[in-house]
Short mmCIF file of C-alpha atoms in Angstrom, two decimals:
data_model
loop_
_atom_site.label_atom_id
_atom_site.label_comp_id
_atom_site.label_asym_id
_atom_site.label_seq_id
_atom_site.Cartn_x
_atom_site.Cartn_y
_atom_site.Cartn_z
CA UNK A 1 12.83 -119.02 -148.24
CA UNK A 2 15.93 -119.68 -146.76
CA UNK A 3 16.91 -123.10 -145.21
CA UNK A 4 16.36 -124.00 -141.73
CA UNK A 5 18.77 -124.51 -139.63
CA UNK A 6 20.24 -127.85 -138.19
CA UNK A 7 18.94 -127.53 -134.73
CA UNK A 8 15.44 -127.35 -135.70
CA UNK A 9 13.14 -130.42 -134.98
CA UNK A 10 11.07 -131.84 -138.48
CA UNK A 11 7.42 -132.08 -137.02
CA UNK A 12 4.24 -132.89 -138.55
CA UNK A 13 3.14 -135.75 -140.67
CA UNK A 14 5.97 -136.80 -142.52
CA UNK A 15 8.22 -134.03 -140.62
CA UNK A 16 7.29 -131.56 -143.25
CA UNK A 17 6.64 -128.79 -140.89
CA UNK A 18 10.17 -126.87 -138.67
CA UNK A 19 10.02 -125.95 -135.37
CA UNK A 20 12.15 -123.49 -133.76
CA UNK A 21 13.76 -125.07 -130.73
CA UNK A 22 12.39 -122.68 -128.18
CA UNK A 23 8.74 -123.46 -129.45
CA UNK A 24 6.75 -125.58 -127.20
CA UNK A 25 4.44 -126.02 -130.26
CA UNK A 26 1.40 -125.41 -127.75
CA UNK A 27 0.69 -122.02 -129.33
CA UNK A 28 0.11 -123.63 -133.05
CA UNK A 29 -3.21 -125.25 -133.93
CA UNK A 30 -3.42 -129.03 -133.04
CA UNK A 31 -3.91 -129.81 -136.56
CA UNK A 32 -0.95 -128.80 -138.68
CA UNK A 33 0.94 -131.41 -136.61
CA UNK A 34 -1.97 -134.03 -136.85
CA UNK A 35 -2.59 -133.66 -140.76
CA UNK A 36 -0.50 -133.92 -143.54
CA UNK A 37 -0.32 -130.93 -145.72
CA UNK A 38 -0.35 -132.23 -149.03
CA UNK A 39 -2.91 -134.08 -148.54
CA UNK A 40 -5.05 -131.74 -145.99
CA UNK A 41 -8.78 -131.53 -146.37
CA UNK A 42 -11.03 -129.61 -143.77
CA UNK A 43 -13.87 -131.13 -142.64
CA UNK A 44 -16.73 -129.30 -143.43
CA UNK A 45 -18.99 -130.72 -141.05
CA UNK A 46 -17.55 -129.07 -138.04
CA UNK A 47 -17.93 -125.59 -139.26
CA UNK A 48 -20.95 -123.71 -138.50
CA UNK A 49 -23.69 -123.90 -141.70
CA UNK A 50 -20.48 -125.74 -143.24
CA UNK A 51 -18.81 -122.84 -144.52
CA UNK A 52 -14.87 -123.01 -144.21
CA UNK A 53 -13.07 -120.49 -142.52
CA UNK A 54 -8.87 -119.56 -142.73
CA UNK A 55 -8.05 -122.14 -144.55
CA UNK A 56 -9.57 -125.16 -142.34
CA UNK A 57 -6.73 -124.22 -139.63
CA UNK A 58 -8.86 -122.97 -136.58
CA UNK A 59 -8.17 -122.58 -132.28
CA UNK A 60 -10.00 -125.87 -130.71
CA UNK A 61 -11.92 -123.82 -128.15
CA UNK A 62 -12.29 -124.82 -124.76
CA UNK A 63 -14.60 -127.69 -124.09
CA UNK A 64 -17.67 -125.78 -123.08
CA UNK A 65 -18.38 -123.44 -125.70
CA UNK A 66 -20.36 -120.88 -122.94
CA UNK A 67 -17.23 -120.63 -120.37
CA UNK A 68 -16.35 -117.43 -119.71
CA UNK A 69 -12.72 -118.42 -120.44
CA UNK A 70 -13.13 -119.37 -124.45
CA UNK A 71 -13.29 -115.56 -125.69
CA UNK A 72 -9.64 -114.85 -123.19
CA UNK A 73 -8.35 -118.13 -124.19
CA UNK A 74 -8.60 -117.56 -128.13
CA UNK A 75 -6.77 -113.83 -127.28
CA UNK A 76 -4.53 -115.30 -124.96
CA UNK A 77 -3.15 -117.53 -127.56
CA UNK A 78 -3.21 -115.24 -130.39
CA UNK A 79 -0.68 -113.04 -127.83
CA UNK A 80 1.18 -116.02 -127.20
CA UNK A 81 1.70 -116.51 -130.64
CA UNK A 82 2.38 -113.26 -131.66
CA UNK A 83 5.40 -113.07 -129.04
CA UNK A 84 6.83 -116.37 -130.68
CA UNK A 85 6.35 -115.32 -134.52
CA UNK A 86 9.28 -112.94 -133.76
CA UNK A 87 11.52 -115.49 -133.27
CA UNK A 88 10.99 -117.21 -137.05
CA UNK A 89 12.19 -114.53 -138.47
CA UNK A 90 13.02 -114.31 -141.22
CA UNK A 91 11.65 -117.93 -141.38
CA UNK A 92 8.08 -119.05 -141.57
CA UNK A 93 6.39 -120.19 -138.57
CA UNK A 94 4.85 -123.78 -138.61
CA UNK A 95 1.85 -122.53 -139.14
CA UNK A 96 2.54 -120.57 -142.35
CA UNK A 97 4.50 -123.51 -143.30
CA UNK A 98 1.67 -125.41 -143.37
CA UNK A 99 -0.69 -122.98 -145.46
CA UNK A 100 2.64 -122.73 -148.03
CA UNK A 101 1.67 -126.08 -149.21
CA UNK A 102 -1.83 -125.54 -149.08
CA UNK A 103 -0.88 -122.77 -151.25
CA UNK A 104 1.23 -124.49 -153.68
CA UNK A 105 -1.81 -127.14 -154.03
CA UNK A 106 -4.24 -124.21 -154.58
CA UNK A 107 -2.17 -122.78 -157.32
CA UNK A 108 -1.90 -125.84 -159.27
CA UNK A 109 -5.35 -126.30 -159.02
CA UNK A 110 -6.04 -123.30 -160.48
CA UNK A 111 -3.79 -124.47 -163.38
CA UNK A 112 -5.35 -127.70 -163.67
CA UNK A 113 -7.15 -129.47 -166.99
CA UNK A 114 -10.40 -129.39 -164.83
CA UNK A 115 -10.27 -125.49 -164.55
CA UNK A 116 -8.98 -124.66 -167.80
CA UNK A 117 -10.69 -126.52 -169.72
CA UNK A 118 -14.08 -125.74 -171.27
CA UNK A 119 -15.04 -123.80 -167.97
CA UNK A 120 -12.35 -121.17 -169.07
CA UNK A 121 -14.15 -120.41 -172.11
CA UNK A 122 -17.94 -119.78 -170.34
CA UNK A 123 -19.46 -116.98 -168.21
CA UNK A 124 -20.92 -116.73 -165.14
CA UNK A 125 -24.17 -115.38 -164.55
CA UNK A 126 -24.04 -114.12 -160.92
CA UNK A 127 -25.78 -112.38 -158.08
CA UNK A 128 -23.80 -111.22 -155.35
CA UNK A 129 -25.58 -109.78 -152.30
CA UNK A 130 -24.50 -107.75 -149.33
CA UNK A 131 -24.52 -109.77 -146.18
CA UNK A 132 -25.47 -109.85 -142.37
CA UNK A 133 -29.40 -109.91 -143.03
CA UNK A 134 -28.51 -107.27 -146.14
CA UNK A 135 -29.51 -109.55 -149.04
CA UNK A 136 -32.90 -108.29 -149.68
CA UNK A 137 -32.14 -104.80 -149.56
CA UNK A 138 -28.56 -104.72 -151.55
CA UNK A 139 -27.77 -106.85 -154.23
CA UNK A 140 -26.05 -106.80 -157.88
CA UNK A 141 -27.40 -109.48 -160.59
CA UNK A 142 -24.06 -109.26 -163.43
CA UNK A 143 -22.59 -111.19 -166.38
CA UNK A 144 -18.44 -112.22 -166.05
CA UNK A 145 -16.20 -114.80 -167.65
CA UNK A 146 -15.61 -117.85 -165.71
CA UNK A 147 -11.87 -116.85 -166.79
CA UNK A 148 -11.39 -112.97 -164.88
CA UNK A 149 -8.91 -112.76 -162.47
CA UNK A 150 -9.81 -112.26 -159.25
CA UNK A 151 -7.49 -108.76 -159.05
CA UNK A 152 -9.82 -107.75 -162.01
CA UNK A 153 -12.90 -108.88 -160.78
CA UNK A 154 -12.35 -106.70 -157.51
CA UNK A 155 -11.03 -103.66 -159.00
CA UNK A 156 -12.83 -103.59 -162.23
CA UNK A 157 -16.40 -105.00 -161.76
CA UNK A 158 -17.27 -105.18 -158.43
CA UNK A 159 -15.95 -102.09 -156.93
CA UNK A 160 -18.10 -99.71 -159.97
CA UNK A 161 -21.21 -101.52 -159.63
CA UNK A 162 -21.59 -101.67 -155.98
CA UNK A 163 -20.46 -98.36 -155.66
CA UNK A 164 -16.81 -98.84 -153.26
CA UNK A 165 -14.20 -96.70 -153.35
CA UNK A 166 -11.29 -97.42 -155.88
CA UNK A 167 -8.05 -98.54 -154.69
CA UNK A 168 -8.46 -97.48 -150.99
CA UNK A 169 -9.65 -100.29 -148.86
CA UNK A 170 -8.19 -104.33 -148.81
CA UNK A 171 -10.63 -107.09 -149.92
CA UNK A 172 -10.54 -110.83 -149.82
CA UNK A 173 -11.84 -113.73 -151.45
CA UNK A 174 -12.95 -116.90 -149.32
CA UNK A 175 -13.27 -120.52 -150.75
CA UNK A 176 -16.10 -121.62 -148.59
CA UNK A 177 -15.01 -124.99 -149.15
CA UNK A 178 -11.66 -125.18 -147.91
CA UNK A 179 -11.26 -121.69 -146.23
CA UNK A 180 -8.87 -120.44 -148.75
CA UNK A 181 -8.40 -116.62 -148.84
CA UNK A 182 -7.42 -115.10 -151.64
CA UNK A 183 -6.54 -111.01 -152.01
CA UNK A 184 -3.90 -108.26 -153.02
CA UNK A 185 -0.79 -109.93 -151.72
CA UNK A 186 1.29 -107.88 -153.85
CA UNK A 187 -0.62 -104.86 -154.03
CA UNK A 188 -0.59 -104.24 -150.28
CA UNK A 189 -0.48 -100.64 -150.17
CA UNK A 190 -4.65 -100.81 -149.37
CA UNK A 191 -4.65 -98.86 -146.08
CA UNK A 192 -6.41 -101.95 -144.08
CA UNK A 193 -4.15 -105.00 -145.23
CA UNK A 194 -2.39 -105.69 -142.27
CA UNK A 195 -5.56 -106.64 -140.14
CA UNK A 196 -5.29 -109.89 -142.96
CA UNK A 197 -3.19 -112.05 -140.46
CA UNK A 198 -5.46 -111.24 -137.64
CA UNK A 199 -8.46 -112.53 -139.39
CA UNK A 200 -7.63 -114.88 -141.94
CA UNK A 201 -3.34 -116.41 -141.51
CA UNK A 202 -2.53 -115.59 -144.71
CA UNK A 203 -3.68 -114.40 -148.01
CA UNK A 204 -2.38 -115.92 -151.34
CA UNK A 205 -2.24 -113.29 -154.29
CA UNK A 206 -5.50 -112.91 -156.65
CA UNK A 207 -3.70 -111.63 -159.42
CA UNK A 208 -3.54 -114.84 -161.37
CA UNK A 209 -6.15 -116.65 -159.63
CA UNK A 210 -9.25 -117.20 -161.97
CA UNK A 211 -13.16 -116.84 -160.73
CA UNK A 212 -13.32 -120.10 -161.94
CA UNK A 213 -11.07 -121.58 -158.85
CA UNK A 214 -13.79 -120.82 -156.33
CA UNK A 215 -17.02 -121.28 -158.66
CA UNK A 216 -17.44 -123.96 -160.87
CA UNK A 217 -21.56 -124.72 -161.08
CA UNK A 218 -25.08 -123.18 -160.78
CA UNK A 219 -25.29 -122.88 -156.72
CA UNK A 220 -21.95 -121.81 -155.94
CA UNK A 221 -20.66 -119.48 -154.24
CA UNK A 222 -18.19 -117.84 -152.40
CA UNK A 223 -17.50 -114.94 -149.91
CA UNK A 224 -15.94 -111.67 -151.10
CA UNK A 225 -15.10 -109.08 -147.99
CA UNK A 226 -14.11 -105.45 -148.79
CA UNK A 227 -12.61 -103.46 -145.94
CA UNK A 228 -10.83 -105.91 -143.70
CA UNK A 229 -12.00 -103.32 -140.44
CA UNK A 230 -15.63 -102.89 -141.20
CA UNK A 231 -16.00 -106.50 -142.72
CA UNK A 232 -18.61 -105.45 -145.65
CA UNK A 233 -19.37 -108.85 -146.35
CA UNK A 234 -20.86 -110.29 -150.11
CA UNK A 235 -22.11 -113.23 -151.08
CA UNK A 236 -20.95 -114.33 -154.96
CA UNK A 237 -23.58 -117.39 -156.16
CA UNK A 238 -23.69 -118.79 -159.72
CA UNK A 239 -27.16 -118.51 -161.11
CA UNK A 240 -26.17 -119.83 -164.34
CA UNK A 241 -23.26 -120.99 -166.44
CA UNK A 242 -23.68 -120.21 -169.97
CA UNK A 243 -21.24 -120.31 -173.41
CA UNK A 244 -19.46 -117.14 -173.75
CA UNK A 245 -21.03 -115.41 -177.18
CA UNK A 246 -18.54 -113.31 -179.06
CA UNK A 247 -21.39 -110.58 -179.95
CA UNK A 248 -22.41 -109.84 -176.13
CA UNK A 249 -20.71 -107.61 -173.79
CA UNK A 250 -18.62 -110.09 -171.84
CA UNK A 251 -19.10 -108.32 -168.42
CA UNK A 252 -22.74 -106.87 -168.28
CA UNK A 253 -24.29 -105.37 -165.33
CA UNK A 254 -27.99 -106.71 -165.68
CA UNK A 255 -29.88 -105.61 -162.43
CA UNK A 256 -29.42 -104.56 -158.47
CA UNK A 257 -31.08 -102.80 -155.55
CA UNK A 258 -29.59 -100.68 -152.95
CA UNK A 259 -27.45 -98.45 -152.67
CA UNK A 260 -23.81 -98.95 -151.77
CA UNK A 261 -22.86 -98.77 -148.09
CA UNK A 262 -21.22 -95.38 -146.96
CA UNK A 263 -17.34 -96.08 -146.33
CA UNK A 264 -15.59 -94.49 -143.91
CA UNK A 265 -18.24 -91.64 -143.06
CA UNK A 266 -20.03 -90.34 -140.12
CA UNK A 267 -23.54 -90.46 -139.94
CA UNK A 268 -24.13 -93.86 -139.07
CA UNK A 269 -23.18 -94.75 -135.12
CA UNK A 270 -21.67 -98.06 -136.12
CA UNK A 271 -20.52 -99.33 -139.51
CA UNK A 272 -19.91 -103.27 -141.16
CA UNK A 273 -22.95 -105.67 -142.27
CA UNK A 274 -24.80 -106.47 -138.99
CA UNK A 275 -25.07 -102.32 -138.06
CA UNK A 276 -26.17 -101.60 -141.48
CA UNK A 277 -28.76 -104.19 -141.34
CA UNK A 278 -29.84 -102.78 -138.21
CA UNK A 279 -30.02 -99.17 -139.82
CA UNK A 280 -31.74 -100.30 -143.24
CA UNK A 281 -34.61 -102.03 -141.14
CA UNK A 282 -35.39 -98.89 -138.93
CA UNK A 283 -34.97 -96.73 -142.33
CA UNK A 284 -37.62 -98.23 -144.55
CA UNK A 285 -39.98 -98.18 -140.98
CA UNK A 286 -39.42 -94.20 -140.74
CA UNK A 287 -37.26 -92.49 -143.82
CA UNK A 288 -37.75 -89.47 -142.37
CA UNK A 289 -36.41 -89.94 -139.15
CA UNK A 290 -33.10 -90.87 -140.78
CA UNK A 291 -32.55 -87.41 -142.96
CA UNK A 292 -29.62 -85.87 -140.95
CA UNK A 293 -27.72 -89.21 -141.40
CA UNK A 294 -27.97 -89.62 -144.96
CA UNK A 295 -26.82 -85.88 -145.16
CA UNK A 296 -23.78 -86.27 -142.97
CA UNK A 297 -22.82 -89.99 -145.21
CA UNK A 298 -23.49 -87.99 -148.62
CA UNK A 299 -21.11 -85.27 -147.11
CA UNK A 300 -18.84 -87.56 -145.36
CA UNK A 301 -18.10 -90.92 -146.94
CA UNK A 302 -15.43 -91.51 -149.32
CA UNK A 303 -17.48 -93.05 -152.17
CA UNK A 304 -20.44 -90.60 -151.85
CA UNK A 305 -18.21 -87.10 -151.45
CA UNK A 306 -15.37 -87.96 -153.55
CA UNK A 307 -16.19 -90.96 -155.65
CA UNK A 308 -13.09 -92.08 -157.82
CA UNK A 309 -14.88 -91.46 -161.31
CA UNK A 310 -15.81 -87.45 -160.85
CA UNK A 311 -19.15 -85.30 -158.83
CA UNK A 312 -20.23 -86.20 -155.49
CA UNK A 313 -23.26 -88.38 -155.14
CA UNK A 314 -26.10 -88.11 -152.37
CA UNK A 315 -26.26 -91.67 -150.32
CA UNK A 316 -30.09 -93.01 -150.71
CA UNK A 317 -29.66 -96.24 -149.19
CA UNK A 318 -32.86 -98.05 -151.29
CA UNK A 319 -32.04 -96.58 -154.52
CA UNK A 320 -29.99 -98.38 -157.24
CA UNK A 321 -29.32 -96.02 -160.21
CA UNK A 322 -28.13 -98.77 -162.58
CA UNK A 323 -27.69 -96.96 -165.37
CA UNK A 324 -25.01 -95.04 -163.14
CA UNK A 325 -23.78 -98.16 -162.58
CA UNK A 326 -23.80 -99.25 -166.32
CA UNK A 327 -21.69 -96.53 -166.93
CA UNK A 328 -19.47 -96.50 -163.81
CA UNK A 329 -17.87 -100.10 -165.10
CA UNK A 330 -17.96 -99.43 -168.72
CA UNK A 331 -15.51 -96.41 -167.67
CA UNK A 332 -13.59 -99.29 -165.60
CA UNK A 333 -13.98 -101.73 -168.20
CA UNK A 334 -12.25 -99.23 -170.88
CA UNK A 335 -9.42 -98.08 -168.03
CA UNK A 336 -6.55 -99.80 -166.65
CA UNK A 337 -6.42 -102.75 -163.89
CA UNK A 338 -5.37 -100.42 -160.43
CA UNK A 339 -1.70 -101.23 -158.85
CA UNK A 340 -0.79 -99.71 -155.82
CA UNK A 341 2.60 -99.03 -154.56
CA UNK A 342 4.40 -97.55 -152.00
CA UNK A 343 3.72 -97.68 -148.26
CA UNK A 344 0.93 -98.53 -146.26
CA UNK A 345 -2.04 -95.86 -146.26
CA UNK A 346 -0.24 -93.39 -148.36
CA UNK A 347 -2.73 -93.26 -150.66
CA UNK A 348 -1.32 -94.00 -153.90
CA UNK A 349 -1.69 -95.92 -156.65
CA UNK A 350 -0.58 -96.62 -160.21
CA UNK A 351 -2.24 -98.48 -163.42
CA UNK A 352 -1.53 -100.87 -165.84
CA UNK A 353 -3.06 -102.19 -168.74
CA UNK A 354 -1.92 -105.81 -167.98
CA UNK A 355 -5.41 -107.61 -166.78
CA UNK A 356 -6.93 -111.18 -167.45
CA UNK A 357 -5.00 -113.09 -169.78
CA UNK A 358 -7.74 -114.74 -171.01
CA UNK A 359 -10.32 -111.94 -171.45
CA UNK A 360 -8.42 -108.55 -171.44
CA UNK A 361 -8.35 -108.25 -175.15
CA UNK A 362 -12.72 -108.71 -175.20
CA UNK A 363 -12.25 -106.16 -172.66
CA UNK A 364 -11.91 -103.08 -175.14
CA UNK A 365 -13.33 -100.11 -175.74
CA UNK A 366 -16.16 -100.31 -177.81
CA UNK A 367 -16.35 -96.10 -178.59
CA UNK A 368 -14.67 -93.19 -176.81
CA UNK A 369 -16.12 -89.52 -176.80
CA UNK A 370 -14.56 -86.27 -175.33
CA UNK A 371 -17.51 -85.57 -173.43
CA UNK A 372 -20.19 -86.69 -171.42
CA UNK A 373 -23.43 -86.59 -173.12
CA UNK A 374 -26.29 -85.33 -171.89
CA UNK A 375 -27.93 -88.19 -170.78
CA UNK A 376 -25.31 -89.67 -169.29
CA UNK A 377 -25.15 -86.12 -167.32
CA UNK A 378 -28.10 -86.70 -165.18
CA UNK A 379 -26.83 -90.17 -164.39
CA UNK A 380 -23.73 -88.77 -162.91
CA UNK A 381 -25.08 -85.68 -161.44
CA UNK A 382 -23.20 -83.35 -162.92
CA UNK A 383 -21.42 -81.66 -166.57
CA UNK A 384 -17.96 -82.78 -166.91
CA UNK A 385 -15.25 -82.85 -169.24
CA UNK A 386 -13.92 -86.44 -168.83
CA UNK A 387 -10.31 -85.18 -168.58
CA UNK A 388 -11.23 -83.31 -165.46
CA UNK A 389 -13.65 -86.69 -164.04
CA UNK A 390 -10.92 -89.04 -164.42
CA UNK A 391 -7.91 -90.17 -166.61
CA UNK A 392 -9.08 -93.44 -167.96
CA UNK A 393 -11.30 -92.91 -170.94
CA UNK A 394 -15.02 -93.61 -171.20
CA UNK A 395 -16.33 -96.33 -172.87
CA UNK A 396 -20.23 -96.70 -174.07
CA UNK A 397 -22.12 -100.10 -174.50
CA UNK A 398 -22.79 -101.33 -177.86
CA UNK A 399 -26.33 -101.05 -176.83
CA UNK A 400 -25.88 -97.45 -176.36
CA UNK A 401 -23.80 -96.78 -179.27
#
């Protein structure tokens, strides 16, 4: 970052924050001038159920929460704000200044004694479930180390065993204790990664962020949302922290229910957690009343018609075939960690070996065979040479071997 220039005015506790001198500073949170950065907590207590949203900087709204005005006042100052980003550039607005040290903290948290210490060398035992009233019909129940990054937790744990598509749509994490959000800063060629300012300021890179920054003990948890348009919210809680044994697969996919949301298909009239809520409770009244829409997802939807790892799939939205599953991340598991490049939504992406530090080495392939067997046929629907499925190579459980 460049330095400001002279004419700016220091603001903020401390004057840590620069303001341009055309800014009123009325568009800006109250906060970032009222708190010092470094030392910046948010105060849980005055966020609904406690749970910590864009990085404890929010809009005061107005001071009756049912006024017609609060919902135009929130847009009106996002506009407002907008309009006078422009004139930062190529300098960060106060606001972003603020969340840089934020950042900064964040990072060397995550590089701290109390993170990389004895935690680093456990696994998590976790159930993550979809959200908006979702939980009891789609959830995951999986084995990780405490040490994954978060870029490999995304692309190479969560995405095969819920069933998402692979390096299409953005994702972020959320510390629900300080609002943190954490996602592909670098790899921003996912096709919905510039609605991130709109919903969450900014979003620090996962790449060498560990799991064990956001989770540290049984009960925790944290919020993972994949497509930043249709907000497919999951919930990530620690059921139980164990000591990472050398024999055992160290990711292991033990249980679920559900089937994976369709993405980006018709079928269903509206799409993201509370909708699909809606739709799974008037499915499991009347299945059959609900055929044509499960044909048009299965036909439709990018994970269901053209899944990343081979054959189309029919959407059954109470079925979890985890064995499909088991064999979905072991392919992911024995493949590289996805990159993209180039420019927004054109659909390409590269890979690369480099994954965890810690871990990507207990990562390996544990056998590799030209072709699918026949078992493992009927799990994926179809006969395939694994050349023609998919370029990464296949790799089988121990338990399987």
């Amino acid at each position: 970052m460049p330095k400001f220039p002279s004419s700016w005015s220091k603001v903020g506790v401390g004057g840590k924050l620069r303001l341009h001198p055309d800014d009123k500073q009325s568009s800006w949170p109250d906060v970032i001038f009222q708190e010092d950065p470094e030392t910046f907590v948010p105060d849980r207590s005055t966020f609904p159920d406690e749970i910590v949203h864009q990085w404890g900087i929010v809009d005061e709204p107005p001071e009756d929460p049912s006024s017609d005005d609060m919902g135009f006042s929130v847009i009106q100052k996002l506009i407002q704000r907008q309009s006078i980003t422009t004139m930062y550039h190529p300098y960060d607005t106060p606001l972003l200044q603020f969340i840089s040290i934020l950042e900064r903290r964040k990072v060397k948290k995550s590089g701290s004694k109390e993170v990389v210490g004895d935690l680093m060398k456990k696994s998590f035992i976790i159930k993550m479930s979809l959200g908006y009233g979702c939980e009891e019909y789609v959830w995951r129940r999986f084995r990780v180390p405490a040490s994954i990054k978060l870029s490999a937790l995304h692309d190479q744990v969560i995405v095969p065993i819920m069933g998402w598509s692979r390096g299409y749509h953005g994702y972020v994490f959320e510390d629900v204790t300080d609002g943190s959000t954490i996602g592909p800063k670098r790899n921003a060629g996912y096709i919905d990664m510039m609605h991130a300012p709109m919903h969450y300021h900014y979003v620090m890179d996962d790449n060498d962020i560990p799991l064990a920054t956001l989770l540290r003990k049984v009960g925790d948890w944290c919020n993972y949302t994949y497509d930043l348009g249709d907000s497919w919210d999951h919930k990530l809680k620690v059921e139980e922290v164990a000591e990472r044994d050398d024999d055992a697969n160290p990711v292991e996919l033990f249980d679920g229910k559900g089937g994976c949301p369709p993405e980006d298909g018709n079928g269903l009239e509206e799409k993201g957690g509370p909708r699909y809520h809606k739709f799974l409770k008037a499915y499991v009244e009347n299945p059959k009343r609900h055929k044509s829409v499960l044909a048009e997802a299965s036909s439709s939807a990018v994970n269901y018609c053209r899944p990343w790892y081979g054959p189309k799939i029919k959407f059954h939205p109470l079925v979890f075939n985890v064995e499909r599953h088991r064999l979905m991340l072991d392919m992911m598991l024995a493949g590289p960690l996805v990159r993209k490049k180039g420019n927004l939504g054109d659909g390409t992406f590269k890979e690369t070996m480099k994954g965890c530090k810690v871990c990507g080495d207990r990562l390996s392939v544990l056998k590799i065979v030209p072709v699918v067997k026949a078992r493992n046929i009927a799990q994926l629907n179809a006969s395939v040479i694994i050349g023609k499925m998919d370029t990464r190579k296949l790799a089988y459980r121990s338990s399987s071997t």
